[in-house]
Coordinates of C-alpha atoms and ligand atoms in Angstrom, one line a residue:
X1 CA 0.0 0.0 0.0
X2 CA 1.4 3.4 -0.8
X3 CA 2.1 5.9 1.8
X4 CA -0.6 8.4 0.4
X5 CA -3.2 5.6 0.6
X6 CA -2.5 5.3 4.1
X7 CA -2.4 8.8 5.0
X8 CA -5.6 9.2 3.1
X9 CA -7.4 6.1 5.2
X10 CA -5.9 7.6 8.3
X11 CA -7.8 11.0 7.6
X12 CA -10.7 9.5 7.2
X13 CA -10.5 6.7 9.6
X14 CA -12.4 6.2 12.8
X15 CA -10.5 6.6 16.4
X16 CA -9.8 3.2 18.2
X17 CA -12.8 2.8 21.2
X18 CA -10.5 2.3 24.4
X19 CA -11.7 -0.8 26.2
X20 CA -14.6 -0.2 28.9
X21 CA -13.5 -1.7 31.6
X22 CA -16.3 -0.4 34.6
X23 CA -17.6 -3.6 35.6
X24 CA -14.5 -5.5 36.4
X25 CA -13.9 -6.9 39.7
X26 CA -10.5 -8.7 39.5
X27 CA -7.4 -6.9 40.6
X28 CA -4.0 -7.1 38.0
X29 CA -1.1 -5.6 39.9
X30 CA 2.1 -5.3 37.1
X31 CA 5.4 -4.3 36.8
X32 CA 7.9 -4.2 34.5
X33 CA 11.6 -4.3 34.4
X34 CA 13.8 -3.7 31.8
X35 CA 13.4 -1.8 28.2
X36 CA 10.4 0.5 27.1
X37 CA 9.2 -3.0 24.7
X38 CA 9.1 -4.1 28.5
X39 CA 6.4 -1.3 29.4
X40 CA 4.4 -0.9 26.3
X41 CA 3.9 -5.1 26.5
X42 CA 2.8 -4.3 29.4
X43 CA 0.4 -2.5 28.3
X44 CA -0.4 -4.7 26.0
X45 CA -1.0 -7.6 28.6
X46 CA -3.2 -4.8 30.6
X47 CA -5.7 -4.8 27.9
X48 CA -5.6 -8.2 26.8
X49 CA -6.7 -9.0 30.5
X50 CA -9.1 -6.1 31.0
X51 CA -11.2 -8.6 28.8
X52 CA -10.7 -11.1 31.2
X53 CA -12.1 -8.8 34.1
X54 CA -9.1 -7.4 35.4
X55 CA -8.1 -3.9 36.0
X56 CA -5.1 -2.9 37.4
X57 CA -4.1 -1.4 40.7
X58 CA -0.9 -0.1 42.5
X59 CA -1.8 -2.0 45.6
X60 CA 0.1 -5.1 45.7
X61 CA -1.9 -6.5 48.5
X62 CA -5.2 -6.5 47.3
X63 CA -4.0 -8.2 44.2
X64 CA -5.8 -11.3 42.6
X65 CA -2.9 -11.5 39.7
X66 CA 0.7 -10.4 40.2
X67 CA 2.8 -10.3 37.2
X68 CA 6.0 -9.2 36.6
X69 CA 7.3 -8.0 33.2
X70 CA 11.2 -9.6 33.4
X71 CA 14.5 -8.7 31.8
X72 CA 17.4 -10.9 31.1
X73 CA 20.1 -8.0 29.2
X74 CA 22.4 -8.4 32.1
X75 CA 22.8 -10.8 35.4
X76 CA 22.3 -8.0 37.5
X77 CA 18.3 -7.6 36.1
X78 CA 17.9 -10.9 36.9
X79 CA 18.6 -10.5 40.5
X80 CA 16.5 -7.6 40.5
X81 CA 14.0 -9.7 39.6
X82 CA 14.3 -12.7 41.8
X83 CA 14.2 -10.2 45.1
X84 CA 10.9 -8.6 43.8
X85 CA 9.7 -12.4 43.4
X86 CA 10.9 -13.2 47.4
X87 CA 8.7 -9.8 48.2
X88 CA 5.5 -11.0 46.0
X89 CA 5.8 -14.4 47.6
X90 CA 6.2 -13.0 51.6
X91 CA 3.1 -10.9 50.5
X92 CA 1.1 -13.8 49.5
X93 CA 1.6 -15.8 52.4
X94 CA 1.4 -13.0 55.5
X95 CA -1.6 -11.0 53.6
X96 CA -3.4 -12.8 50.5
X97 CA -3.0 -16.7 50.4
X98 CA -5.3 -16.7 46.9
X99 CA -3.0 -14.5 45.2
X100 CA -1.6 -16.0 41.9
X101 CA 2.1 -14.9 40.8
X102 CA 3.3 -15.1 37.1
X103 CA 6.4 -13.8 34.9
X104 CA 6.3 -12.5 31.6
X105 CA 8.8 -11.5 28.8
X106 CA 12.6 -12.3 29.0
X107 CA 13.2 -14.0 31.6
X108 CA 10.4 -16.5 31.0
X109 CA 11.0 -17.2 27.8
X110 CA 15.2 -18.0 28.7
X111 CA 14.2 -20.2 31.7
X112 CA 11.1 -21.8 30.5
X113 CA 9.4 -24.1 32.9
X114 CA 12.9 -23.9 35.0
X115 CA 11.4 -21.5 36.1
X116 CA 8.3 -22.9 37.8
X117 CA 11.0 -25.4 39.4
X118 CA 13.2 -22.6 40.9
X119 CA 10.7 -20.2 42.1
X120 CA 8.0 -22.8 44.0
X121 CA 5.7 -20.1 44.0
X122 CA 5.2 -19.0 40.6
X123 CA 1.7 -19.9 39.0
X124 CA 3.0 -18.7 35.8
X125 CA 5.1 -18.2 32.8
X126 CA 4.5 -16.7 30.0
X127 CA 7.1 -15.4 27.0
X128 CA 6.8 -12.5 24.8
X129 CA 5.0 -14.0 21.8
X130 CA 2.2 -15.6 24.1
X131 CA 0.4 -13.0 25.6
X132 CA -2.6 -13.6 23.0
X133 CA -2.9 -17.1 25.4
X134 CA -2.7 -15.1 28.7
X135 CA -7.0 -15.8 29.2
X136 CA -6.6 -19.1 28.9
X137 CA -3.4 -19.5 31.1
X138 CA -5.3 -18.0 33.5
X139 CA -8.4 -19.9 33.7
X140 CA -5.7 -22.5 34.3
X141 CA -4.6 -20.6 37.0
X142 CA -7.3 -20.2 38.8
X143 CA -8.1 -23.3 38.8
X144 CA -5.2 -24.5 40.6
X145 CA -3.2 -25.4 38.0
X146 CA 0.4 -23.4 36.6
X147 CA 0.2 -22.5 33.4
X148 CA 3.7 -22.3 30.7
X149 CA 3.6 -20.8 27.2
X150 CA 6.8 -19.6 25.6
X151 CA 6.4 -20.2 22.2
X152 CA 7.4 -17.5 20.0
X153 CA 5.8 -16.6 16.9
X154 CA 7.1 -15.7 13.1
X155 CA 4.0 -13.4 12.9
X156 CA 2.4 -11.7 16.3
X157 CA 2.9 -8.0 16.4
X158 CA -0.4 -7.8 18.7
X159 CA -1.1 -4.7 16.0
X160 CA -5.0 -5.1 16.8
X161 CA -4.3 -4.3 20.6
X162 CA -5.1 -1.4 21.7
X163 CA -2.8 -1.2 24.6
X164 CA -3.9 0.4 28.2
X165 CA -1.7 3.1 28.7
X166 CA -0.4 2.7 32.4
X167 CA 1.1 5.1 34.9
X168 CA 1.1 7.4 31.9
X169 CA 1.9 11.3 32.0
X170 CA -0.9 11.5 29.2
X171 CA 1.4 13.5 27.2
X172 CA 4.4 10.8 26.1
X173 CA 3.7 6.8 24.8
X174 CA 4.9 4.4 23.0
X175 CA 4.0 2.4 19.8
X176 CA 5.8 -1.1 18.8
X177 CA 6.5 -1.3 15.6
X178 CA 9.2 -4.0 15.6
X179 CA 9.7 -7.4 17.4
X180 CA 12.3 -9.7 17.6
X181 CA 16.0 -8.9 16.3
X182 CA 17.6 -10.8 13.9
X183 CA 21.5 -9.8 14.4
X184 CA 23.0 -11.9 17.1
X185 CA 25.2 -9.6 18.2
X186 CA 27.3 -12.2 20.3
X187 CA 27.0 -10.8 24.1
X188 CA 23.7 -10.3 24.1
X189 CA 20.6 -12.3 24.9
X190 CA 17.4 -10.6 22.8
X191 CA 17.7 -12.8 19.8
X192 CA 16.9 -15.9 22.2
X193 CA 14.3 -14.4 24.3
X194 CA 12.5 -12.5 21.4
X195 CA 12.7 -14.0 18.3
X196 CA 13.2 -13.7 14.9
X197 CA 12.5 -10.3 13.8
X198 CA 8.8 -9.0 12.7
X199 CA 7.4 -5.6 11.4
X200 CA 3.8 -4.2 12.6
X201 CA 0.9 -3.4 9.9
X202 CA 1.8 0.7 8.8
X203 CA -2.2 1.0 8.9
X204 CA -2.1 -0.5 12.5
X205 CA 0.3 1.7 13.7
X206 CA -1.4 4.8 11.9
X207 CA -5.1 4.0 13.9
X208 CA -2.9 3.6 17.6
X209 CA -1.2 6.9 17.2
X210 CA -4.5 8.6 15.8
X211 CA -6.0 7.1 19.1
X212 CA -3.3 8.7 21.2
X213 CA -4.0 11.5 19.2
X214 CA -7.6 11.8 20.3
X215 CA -6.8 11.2 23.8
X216 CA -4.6 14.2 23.6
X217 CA -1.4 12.8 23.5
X218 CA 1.6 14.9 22.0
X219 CA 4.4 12.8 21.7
X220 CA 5.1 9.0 20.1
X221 CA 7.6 7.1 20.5
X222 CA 8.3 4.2 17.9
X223 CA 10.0 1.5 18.9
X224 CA 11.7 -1.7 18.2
X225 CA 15.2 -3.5 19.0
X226 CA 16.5 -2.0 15.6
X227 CA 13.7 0.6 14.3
X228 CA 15.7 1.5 11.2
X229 CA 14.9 -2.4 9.8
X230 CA 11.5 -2.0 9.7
X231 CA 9.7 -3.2 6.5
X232 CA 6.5 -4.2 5.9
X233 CA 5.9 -6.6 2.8
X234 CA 2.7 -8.0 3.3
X235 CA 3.8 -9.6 6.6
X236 CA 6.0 -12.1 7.7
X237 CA 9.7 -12.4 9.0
X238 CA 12.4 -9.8 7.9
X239 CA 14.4 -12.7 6.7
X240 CA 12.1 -13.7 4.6
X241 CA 11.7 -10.2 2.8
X242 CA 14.3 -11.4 -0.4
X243 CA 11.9 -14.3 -1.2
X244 CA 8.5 -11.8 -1.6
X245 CA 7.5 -11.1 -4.6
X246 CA 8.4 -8.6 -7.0
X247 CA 5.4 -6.1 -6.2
X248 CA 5.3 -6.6 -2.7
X249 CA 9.5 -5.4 -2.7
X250 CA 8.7 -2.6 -4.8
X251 CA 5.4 -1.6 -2.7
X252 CA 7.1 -2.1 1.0
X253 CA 7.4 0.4 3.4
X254 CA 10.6 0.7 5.2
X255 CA 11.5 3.1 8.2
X256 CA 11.8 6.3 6.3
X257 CA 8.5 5.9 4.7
X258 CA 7.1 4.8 8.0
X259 CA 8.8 8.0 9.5
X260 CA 7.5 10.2 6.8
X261 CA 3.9 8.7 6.8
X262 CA 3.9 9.5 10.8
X263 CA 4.9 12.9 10.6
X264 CA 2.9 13.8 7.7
X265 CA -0.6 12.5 8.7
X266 CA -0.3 13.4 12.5
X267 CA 1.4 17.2 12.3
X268 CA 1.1 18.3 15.9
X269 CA 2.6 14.9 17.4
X270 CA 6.0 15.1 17.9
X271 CA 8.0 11.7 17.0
X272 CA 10.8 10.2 18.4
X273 CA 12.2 6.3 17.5
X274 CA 13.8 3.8 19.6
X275 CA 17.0 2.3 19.1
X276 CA 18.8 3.0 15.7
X277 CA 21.5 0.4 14.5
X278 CA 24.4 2.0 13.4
X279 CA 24.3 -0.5 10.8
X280 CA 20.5 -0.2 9.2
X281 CA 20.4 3.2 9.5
X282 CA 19.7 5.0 6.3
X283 CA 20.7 8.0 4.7
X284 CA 16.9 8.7 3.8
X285 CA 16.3 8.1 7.5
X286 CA 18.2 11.2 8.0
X287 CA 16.9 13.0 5.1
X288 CA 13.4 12.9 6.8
X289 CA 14.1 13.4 10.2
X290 CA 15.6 17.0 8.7
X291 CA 12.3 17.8 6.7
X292 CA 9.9 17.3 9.5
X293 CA 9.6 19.6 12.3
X294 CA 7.6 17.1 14.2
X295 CA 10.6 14.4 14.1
X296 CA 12.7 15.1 17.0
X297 CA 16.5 15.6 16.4
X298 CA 17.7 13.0 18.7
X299 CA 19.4 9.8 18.0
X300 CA 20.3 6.8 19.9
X301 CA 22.9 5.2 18.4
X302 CA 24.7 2.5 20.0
X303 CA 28.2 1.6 19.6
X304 CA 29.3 -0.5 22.4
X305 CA 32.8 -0.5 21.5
X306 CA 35.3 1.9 19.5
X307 CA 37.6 -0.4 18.1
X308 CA 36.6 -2.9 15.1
X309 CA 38.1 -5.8 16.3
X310 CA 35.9 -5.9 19.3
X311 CA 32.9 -4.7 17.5
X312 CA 34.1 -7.5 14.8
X313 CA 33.9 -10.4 18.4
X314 CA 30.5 -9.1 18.7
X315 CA 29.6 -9.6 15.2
X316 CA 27.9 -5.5 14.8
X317 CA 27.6 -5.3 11.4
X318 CA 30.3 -2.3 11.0
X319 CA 33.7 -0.9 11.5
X320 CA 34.9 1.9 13.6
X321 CA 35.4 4.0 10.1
X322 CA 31.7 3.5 9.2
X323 CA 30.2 4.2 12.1
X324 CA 32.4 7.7 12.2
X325 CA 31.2 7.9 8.6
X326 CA 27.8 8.1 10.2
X327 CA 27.9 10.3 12.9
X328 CA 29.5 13.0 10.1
X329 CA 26.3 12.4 7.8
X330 CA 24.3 13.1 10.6
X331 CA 26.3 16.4 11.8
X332 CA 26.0 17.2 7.6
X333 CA 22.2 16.4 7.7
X334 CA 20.9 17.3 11.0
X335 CA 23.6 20.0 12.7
X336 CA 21.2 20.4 15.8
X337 CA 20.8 17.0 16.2
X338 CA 21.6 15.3 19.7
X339 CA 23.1 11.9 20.0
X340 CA 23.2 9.1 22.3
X341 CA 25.3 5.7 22.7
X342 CA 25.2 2.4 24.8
X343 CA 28.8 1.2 25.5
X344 CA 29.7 -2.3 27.1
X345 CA 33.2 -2.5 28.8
X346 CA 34.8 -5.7 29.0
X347 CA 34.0 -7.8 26.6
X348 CA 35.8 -10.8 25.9
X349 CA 39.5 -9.9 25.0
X350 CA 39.1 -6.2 25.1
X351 CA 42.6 -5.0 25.3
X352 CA 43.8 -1.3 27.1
X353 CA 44.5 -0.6 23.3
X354 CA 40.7 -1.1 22.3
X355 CA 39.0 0.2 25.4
X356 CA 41.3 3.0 24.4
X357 CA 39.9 3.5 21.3
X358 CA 36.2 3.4 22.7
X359 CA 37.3 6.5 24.5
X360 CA 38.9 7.9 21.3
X361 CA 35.8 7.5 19.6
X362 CA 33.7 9.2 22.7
X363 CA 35.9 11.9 22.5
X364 CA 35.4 12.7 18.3
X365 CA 31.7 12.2 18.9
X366 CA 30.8 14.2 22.2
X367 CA 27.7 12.5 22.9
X368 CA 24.8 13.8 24.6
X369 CA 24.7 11.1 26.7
X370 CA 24.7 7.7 26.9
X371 CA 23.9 4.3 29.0
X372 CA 27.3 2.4 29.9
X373 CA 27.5 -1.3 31.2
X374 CA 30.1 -3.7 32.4
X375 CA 30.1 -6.7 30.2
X376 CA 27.4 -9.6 31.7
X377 CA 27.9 -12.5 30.2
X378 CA 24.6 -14.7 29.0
X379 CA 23.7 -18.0 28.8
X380 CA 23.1 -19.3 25.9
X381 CA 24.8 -16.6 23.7
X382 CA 27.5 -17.0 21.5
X383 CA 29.7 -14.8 23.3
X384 CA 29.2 -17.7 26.0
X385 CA 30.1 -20.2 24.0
X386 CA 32.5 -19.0 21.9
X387 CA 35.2 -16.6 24.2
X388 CA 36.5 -16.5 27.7
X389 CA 34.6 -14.1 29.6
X390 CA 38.3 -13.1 30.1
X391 CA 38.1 -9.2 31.6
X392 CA 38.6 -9.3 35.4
X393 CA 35.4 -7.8 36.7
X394 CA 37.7 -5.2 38.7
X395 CA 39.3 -4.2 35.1
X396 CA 35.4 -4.2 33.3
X397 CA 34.5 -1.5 36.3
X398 CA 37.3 0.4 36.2
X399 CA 37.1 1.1 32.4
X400 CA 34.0 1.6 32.8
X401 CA 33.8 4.4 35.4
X402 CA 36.6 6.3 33.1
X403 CA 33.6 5.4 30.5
X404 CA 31.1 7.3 32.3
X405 CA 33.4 10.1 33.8
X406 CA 34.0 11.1 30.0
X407 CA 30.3 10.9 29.6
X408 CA 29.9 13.0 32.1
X409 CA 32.1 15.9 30.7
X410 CA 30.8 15.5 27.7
X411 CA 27.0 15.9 28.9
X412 CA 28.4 18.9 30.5
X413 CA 29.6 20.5 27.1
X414 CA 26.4 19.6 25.1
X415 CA 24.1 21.2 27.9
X416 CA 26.1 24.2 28.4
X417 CA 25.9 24.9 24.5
X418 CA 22.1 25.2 25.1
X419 CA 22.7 28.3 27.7
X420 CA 21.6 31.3 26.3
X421 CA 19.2 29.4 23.7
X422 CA 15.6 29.4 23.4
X423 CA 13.8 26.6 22.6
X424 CA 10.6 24.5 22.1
X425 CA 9.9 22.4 25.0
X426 CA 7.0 19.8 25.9
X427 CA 5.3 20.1 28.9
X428 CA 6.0 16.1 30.5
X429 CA 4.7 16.9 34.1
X430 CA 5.9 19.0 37.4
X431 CA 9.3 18.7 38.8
X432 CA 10.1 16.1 40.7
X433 CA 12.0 18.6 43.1
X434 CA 9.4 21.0 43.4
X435 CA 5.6 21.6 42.4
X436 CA 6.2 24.9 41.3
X437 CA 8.0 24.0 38.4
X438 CA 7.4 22.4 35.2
X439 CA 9.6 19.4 33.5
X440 CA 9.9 18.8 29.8
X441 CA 11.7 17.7 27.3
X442 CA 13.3 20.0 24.2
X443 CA 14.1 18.2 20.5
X444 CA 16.5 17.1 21.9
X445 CA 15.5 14.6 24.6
X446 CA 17.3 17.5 27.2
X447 CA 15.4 17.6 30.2
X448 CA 14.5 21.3 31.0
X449 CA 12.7 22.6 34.2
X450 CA 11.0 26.6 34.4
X451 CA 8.9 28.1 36.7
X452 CA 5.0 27.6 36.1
X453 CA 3.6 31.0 35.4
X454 CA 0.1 30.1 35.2
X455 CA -0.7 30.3 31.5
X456 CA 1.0 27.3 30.2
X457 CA -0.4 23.2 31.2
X458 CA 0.4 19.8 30.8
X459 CA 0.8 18.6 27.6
X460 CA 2.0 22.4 25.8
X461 CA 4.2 23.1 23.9
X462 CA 5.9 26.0 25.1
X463 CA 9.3 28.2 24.3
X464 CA 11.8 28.1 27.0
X465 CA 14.8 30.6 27.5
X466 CA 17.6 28.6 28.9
X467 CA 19.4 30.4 31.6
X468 CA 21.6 27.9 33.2
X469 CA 22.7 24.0 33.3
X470 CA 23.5 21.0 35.7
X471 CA 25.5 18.1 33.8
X472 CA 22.1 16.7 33.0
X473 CA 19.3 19.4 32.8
X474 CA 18.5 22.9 31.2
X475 CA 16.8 25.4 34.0
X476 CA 15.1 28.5 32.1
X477 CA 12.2 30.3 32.1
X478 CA 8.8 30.6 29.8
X479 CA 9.0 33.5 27.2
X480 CA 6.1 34.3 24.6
X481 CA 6.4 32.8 21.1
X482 CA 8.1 35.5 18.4
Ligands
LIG1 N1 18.9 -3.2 20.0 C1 19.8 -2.4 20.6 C2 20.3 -2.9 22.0 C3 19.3 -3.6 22.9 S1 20.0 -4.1 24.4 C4 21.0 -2.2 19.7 O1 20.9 -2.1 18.5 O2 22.2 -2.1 20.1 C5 20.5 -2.6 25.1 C6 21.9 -2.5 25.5 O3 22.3 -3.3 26.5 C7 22.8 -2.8 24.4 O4 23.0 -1.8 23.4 C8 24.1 -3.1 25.1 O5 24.9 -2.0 25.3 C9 23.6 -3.6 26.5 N2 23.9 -5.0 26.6 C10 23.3 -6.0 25.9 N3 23.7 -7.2 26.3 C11 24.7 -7.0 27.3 C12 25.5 -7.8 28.0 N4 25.5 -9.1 27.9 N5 26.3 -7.2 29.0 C13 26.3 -5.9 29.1 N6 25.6 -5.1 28.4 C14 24.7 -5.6 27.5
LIG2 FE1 20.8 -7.3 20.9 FE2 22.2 -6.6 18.9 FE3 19.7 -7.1 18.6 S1 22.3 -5.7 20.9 S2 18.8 -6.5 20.5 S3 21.2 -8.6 19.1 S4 20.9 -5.5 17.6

C-alpha cells in the first residue's frame, strides 16, 4: 500500500474505542523491568486481560494477579528480579493466600518451565509471543493449575491491541513497531528471548497513534530492537523479505517511509524512535528526520565499542570507520541534532589498546549522553560459547567508570551549549524537586525545568529561555512565542 493511501485512510479513519472496563472486579497488579518494549507489553498484557475482568491497581496487597514483566540483558536484572519475586511471595503468604504470581517476557521465555521449578511459588510463565494465550493461562490458574507458554511466533505483532496506557503522563507513549532482532550480536541475549524479527501493519500503527491523538497525547515514540529495519511486505519475517514477490519489494514500506507517513498524517505529534542500528540506519532516515519539524533531532545510536576488532567479536555489522562515517552524515544532515550511545566494557579480550579507542571514539563524537554497562555474560549466547569471559570484573568496572566520567564531561559540554538558547519544550509533568516548576523535554530529549507561570499546562508546547545547566538538565524560564 502506498504511503498516500494510508495517510488518506488515516484522515478518514475512525478513532480506536479504548476498552470499557467499569464492571471488572478482578485486581492485575504489574510491573515491569527492563526496556520501554518491557512497558508498552505491558500495556499490551493490561488490555488483553481487562477482557478477562481485570483492571489494574498499585496496591500489591489487594491483588488477585501479580505479574511481573522480566528482563534478562544483564545478570544483575535478573537478580533484580528474583528479590521482587521473594517480596511478592512473603506478600502472599502473610496477607493474601489466593494470590496467583506469574512472569512475563525475557526471563520467562530463557528459563522456560525452569522457572516454575526454581521459584516454588510461581503460578505462571509466559514469553513475549504468548500473551494472545494469557485468558486461557489464566483460567488454568485459577483453577489451581500453573500454566507455561513460551512459544514464539514468526507473525504476532499484537497490532489489533489497543494497549492500556499505564502510569502514563498522558502527554508521552509508545507504539511497537518491531519485534524480535535478527543480528545476534554475540554478548547479548534478545535474539533468544524475542525472536526472529517482525514488522507491525503501517495501517495498524497509523489507527494507535490517531487514538493517542484523540486522547490528547503529544508525543510518540516508535519502537523496536533495531527501528531503522522495519519493512513491511505484506507480513512475515524480515528474513524472509528477499523471497517476496516482486510487487510486494517494490510496494514495501521501510523506516523512512514509515517516519515520513507518521509525521505527515499526525502534524502536531512530535516523533521520536527507539533504538537506531548503526548499521540499518539509512541515509533517507536522516533526510526525513531534517524535513519534518515534528521528528525530534535525537538519535540513539549504540556503539558498544570503538575499536573494530571488538565490535568484529561481537559480530555488529560495522567498523569503527563506518560508524564515524555516520555520525559526520548526521552532523551534515541534522547539525542540531543530539546523539546518544550504549557502551559495554569488557567484553571478551578487550585489550587497554581497544578500550582505548572506545574512548577515542567518545571523545570525536561528544555524545549527549549515553547508558554504559560492564560486560554480563549470558547464557546461551554466543559470546558464551565461543570466548573466555576473560576481563577481570575489577578491570570491566574500572574502564567503565573512566567510561562514564567522559560521559559526564561531555554531557556537561552539550548542555552548556544550550545556555543562552531558546527553545521548544514539551510540557511532560511538574518537577520532581518541586511543584512549582514544570519538567519537559526539548528536541533534543534534554530535560528542562521553568517556573509555572500560570498560563501554560500539561501537555504544551511551550518556548523556554535557557538560563543555566546542571550536567544533566536545562533550568530557564517561559518567554512568549516570536
Ligand atoms: N537493539 C539495541 C540494543 C538492545 S540491548 C542495539 O541495537 O544495540 C540494550 C543495550 O544493553 C545494548 O545496546 C548493550 O549496550 C547492552 N547489553 C546487551 N547485552 C549486554 C551484556 N551481555 N552485557 C552488558 N551489556 C549488554
Ligand atoms: Fe541485541 Fe544486537 Fe539485537 S544488541 S537486541 S542482538 S541489535
Amino acid at each position: 500500500m502506498s504511503v498516500e493511501k494510508i495517510i488518506e485512510e488515516e484522515k478518514q479513519g475512525q478513532s480506536l474505542i479504548t476498552e470499557q472496563v467499569n464492571n471488572n472486579h478482578k485486581k492485575l497488579f504489574i510491573e515491569s523491568y527492563g526496556c520501554q518494549m518491557n512497558m508498552n507489553d505491558s500495556e499490551i498484557v493490561a488490555s488483553i486481560l481487562a477482557k478477562e475482568g481485570y483492571n489494574t491497581t498499585q496496591n500489591l496487597e489487594e491483588a488477585d494477579l501479580v505479574l511481573v514483566n522480566t528482563c534478562s540483558i544483564r545478570d544483575k536484572a535478573e537478580q533484580t528480579i528474583r528479590k521482587r519475586l521473594q517480596k511478592y511471595n512473603r506478600v502472599k503468604l502473610k496477607k493474601n493466600r489466593k494470590m496467583k504470581i506469574g512472569v512475563l517476557g525475557c526471563m520467562a521465555e530463557r528459563l522456560k518451565t525452569k522457572f516454575l521449578e526454581e521459584e516454588k511459588m510461581l503460578d505462571l510463565v509466559v514469553g513475549p509471543d504468548a500473551y494472545r494465550d494469557l485468558p486461557n493461562l489464566v483460567k488454568e490458574i485459577e483453577s489451581g493449575r500453573d500454566a507455561v507458554n513460551v512459544l514464539l511466533s514468526k507473525e504476532e505483532t499484537y497490532a489489533d491491541v489497543s494497549p492500556v496506557r499505564l502510569n502514563s503522563n498522558g502527554v508521552s507513549a509508545f507504539v511497537s513497531i518491531t519485534r524480535g532482532c535478527d543480528n545476534m550480536c554475540t554478548f547479548c541475549v534478545v535474539p533468544f528471548t524475542r525472536g526472529r524479527e517482525r514488522s507491525r501493519d503501517p495501517q495498524s500503527i497509523i489507527k494507535e497513534i490517531r487514538d493517542l491523538k484523540d486522547q490528547n497525547f503529544k508525543e510518540v515514540t516508535l519502537l523496536g530492537q533495531n527501528v531503522d529495519s522495519y519493512v513491511w511486505y505484506g507480513g512475515g519475517l524480515k528474513k524472509d523479505f528477499d523471497k517476496a514477490s516482486e510487487i510486494a519489494k517494490a510496494t514495501a514500506v521501510d523506516f523512512a517511509s514509515l517516519l515520513d507517513m507518521c509525521a505527515t498524517a499526525f502534524p502536531k505529534i512530535r516523533f521520536r524512535s527507539f533504538t537506531s542500528n548503526p548499521q540499518d540506519m539509512s541515509l533517507d532516515v536522516l533526510h526525513v528526520t531534517a524535513k519534518h519539524d515534528n521528528i525530534c533531532k535525537y538519535i540513539h545510536l549504540p556503539i558498544q565499542s570503538g575499536s573494530t576488532k571488538v565490535l568484529n567479536r561481537m559480530n555488529r555489522q560495522h567498523t569503527r570507520e563506518e560508524y564515524i562515517e555516520l555520525i559526520d552524515n548526521i552532523r551534515k544532515i541534522i547539525p542540531e541534532c543530539a546523539i546518544s550511545q550504549d557502551i559495554i566494557t569488557g567484553f571478551c579480550g578487550e585489550t587497554e589498546e581497544d578500550h582505548k579507542e572506545t574512548l577515542s571514539l567518545m571523545e570525536y563524537v561528544k555524545y549527549d549522553y549515553g547508558y554504559m554497562f560492564a560486560y554480563s555474560e549470558r547464557p546461551g549466547t554466543l559470546a558464551a560459547k565461543k570466548f573466555e569471559d576473560d576481563i577481570p570484573l575489577e578491570v570491566k568496572k574500572r574502564r567503565l567508570a573512566e567510561v562514564i566520567a567522559l560521559q559526564r564531561e561531555h554531557s556537561h559540554v552539550r548542555t552548556k551549549a544550550f545556555v543562552g538558547k531558546t527553545m521548544e519544550v514539551l510540557i511532560e509533568g511538574t518537577s520532581k524537586k518541586s511543584d512549582q516548576h514544570w519538567k519537559g523535554r526539548n528536541t533534543q530529549n534534554t530535560v528542562a525545568i521553568f517556573p509555572k507561570t500560570g498560563n501554560e499546562t500539561l501537555g504544551d508546547f511551550v518556548m523556554v529561555k535557557i538560563n543555566d545547566c546542571t550536567s544533566a538538565t536545562l533550568l530557564g524560564t517561559v518567554v512568549n512565542r516570536e
